[in-house]
GROMACS .gro file of C-alpha atoms in nm:
model
  139
    1MET     CA    1   0.943   4.208  -3.775
    2VAL     CA    2   0.786   4.264  -3.433
    3SER     CA    3   0.580   4.583  -3.410
    4ASN     CA    4   0.625   4.842  -3.136
    5THR     CA    5   0.277   4.756  -3.007
    6ARG     CA    6   0.373   4.390  -2.967
    7LEU     CA    7   0.704   4.485  -2.803
    8TYR     CA    8   0.521   4.707  -2.554
    9GLY     CA    9   0.262   4.436  -2.484
   10ALA     CA   10   0.531   4.172  -2.439
   11SER     CA   11   0.727   4.397  -2.202
   12ILE     CA   12   0.423   4.469  -1.986
   13ALA     CA   13   0.329   4.099  -1.988
   14ALA     CA   14   0.680   3.989  -1.885
   15VAL     CA   15   0.710   4.237  -1.599
   16SER     CA   16   0.354   4.177  -1.477
   17GLY     CA   17   0.393   3.800  -1.499
   18ILE     CA   18   0.723   3.796  -1.313
   19TYR     CA   19   0.582   4.027  -1.046
   20SER     CA   20   0.274   3.805  -1.015
   21LEU     CA   21   0.493   3.499  -0.961
   22TRP     CA   22   0.706   3.685  -0.708
   23SER     CA   23   0.397   3.810  -0.529
   24ALA     CA   24   0.254   3.458  -0.511
   25SER     CA   25   0.583   3.323  -0.378
   26MET     CA   26   0.575   3.572  -0.090
   27ALA     CA   27   0.255   3.429   0.058
   28GLU     CA   28   0.316   3.219   0.366
   29ARG     CA   29   0.068   2.962   0.236
   30MET     CA   30  -0.089   2.896  -0.104
   31VAL     CA   31  -0.426   3.066  -0.065
   32THR     CA   32  -0.674   3.155  -0.339
   33SER     CA   33  -0.516   3.491  -0.411
   34ALA     CA   34  -0.162   3.351  -0.432
   35LEU     CA   35  -0.273   3.061  -0.650
   36LEU     CA   36  -0.455   3.300  -0.885
   37MET     CA   37  -0.146   3.520  -0.913
   38ALA     CA   38   0.082   3.221  -0.975
   39VAL     CA   39  -0.134   3.078  -1.253
   40LEU     CA   40  -0.195   3.420  -1.403
   41GLY     CA   41   0.178   3.497  -1.390
   42VAL     CA   42   0.266   3.186  -1.590
   43VAL     CA   43  -0.010   3.253  -1.847
   44VAL     CA   44   0.083   3.620  -1.886
   45ILE     CA   45   0.454   3.542  -1.930
   46GLY     CA   46   0.361   3.284  -2.193
   47HIS     CA   47   0.142   3.536  -2.375
   48GLY     CA   48   0.422   3.792  -2.367
   49ALA     CA   49   0.666   3.540  -2.512
   50VAL     CA   50   0.422   3.450  -2.791
   51LEU     CA   51   0.393   3.820  -2.881
   52LEU     CA   52   0.762   3.812  -2.975
   53THR     CA   53   0.721   3.522  -3.216
   54PRO     CA   54   0.546   3.465  -3.549
   55TYR     CA   55   0.278   3.272  -3.354
   56ALA     CA   56   0.139   3.610  -3.245
   57GLU     CA   57  -0.035   3.624  -3.582
   58LYS     CA   58  -0.240   3.320  -3.477
   59LEU     CA   59  -0.365   3.516  -3.176
   60GLY     CA   60  -0.473   3.790  -3.414
   61SER     CA   61  -0.721   4.034  -3.265
   62ALA     CA   62  -0.763   3.825  -2.946
   63SER     CA   63  -0.433   3.942  -2.799
   64GLY     CA   64  -0.557   4.283  -2.681
   65PRO     CA   65  -0.876   4.153  -2.520
   66LEU     CA   66  -0.675   3.877  -2.348
   67MET     CA   67  -0.450   4.143  -2.193
   68VAL     CA   68  -0.762   4.328  -2.075
   69VAL     CA   69  -0.895   4.009  -1.913
   70TYR     CA   70  -0.561   3.945  -1.738
   71SER     CA   71  -0.554   4.300  -1.603
   72VAL     CA   72  -0.915   4.284  -1.481
   73LEU     CA   73  -0.837   3.959  -1.294
   74MET     CA   74  -0.532   4.122  -1.136
   75LEU     CA   75  -0.728   4.431  -1.036
   76LEU     CA   76  -1.019   4.224  -0.904
   77ASN     CA   77  -0.774   4.022  -0.695
   78GLN     CA   78  -0.636   4.345  -0.547
   79VAL     CA   79  -0.985   4.475  -0.469
   80LEU     CA   80  -1.073   4.147  -0.297
   81LEU     CA   81  -0.750   4.163  -0.096
   82ALA     CA   82  -0.812   4.526   0.001
   83THR     CA   83  -1.166   4.452   0.117
   84GLY     CA   84  -1.059   4.145   0.312
   85VAL     CA   85  -1.253   3.897   0.099
   86PHE     CA   86  -0.924   3.719   0.017
   87ASP     CA   87  -0.658   3.654   0.277
   88ASP     CA   88  -0.317   3.693   0.113
   89GLY     CA   89  -0.155   3.446   0.351
   90SER     CA   90   0.112   3.681   0.474
   91ASP     CA   91   0.163   3.891   0.781
   92MET     CA   92   0.476   4.084   0.701
   93MET     CA   93   0.579   4.236   1.036
   94GLY     CA   94   0.218   4.292   1.135
   95MET     CA   95   0.153   4.507   0.831
   96GLY     CA   96  -0.137   4.292   0.717
   97GLY     CA   97   0.006   4.193   0.383
   98MET     CA   98   0.191   4.328   0.087
   99GLY     CA   99   0.073   4.689   0.126
  100GLY     CA  100   0.371   4.754   0.346
  101SER     CA  101   0.286   5.088   0.508
  102GLY     CA  102   0.094   5.196   0.813
  103MET     CA  103  -0.167   5.345   0.584
  104THR     CA  104  -0.238   5.009   0.418
  105ALA     CA  105  -0.198   4.799   0.732
  106GLY     CA  106  -0.462   4.530   0.747
  107MET     CA  107  -0.560   4.576   0.385
  108GLY     CA  108  -0.334   4.314   0.226
  109TRP     CA  109  -0.332   4.470  -0.121
  110ASP     CA  110  -0.029   4.541  -0.335
  111ALA     CA  111  -0.007   4.887  -0.491
  112GLY     CA  112   0.268   4.770  -0.730
  113MET     CA  113   0.049   4.491  -0.862
  114ALA     CA  114  -0.242   4.731  -0.905
  115ALA     CA  115  -0.019   4.974  -1.098
  116LEU     CA  116   0.108   4.698  -1.327
  117ALA     CA  117  -0.248   4.579  -1.384
  118VAL     CA  118  -0.351   4.932  -1.489
  119LEU     CA  119  -0.057   4.943  -1.734
  120MET     CA  120  -0.159   4.602  -1.867
  121LEU     CA  121  -0.517   4.727  -1.907
  122ALA     CA  122  -0.390   5.024  -2.108
  123SER     CA  123  -0.173   4.792  -2.317
  124GLY     CA  124  -0.468   4.564  -2.390
  125VAL     CA  125  -0.687   4.856  -2.491
  126ILE     CA  126  -0.412   4.996  -2.717
  127MET     CA  127  -0.357   4.655  -2.874
  128SER     CA  128  -0.731   4.616  -2.933
  129ARG     CA  129  -0.763   4.960  -3.089
  130ARG     CA  130  -0.461   4.909  -3.316
  131THR     CA  131  -0.609   4.591  -3.463
  132SER     CA  132  -0.957   4.732  -3.512
  133MET     CA  133  -0.834   5.064  -3.652
  134SER     CA  134  -0.571   4.938  -3.893
  135GLY     CA  135  -0.711   4.598  -3.976
  136SER     CA  136  -0.351   4.502  -4.041
  137GLY     CA  137  -0.303   4.285  -3.736
  138ASP     CA  138  -0.026   4.503  -3.589
  139MET     CA  139  -0.021   4.268  -3.294
   0.00000   0.00000   0.00000
C-alpha cells in the first residue's frame, strides 16, 4: 500500500515535472535554463512515478533528500533568471520572460515555478522527517 506521504510526494513531483517540461518548451531556444528545466522535469516525473511503485522501498531514505535537491535546483534556476545570470530564451510580448507582468518585466523568472519548487522543498523535508522519525520507511 502506498502511504499518504508517498502519494503527496508523487503528486508534487508529477505537477512540478510537467510544469518544468512545459516551461522549458516555452523557451524560444534551448538555453541553459530551459535545458536544466527539461532534464529536471524528466527526472522529477520519473521519481514521482517510482514513489507509486514497490521500487520506492529501494530509494529508502534518499527520496526526501532527492526532492530537496530538485527543489533547490529549481529555486536556484529562478534566482539566476531573476538576476539576469541566465537568459530564459523568451521575450513574450516584451515582458522579458515568463514573469508575465509589468512588475516582473525584464526579470525572466517564473513565479509558478518558484511556488512549485517551495512545495517540493516542503515535501522533501516532510519525507525526510517521516523516515528519520519513524524508521519505518514510510516513503
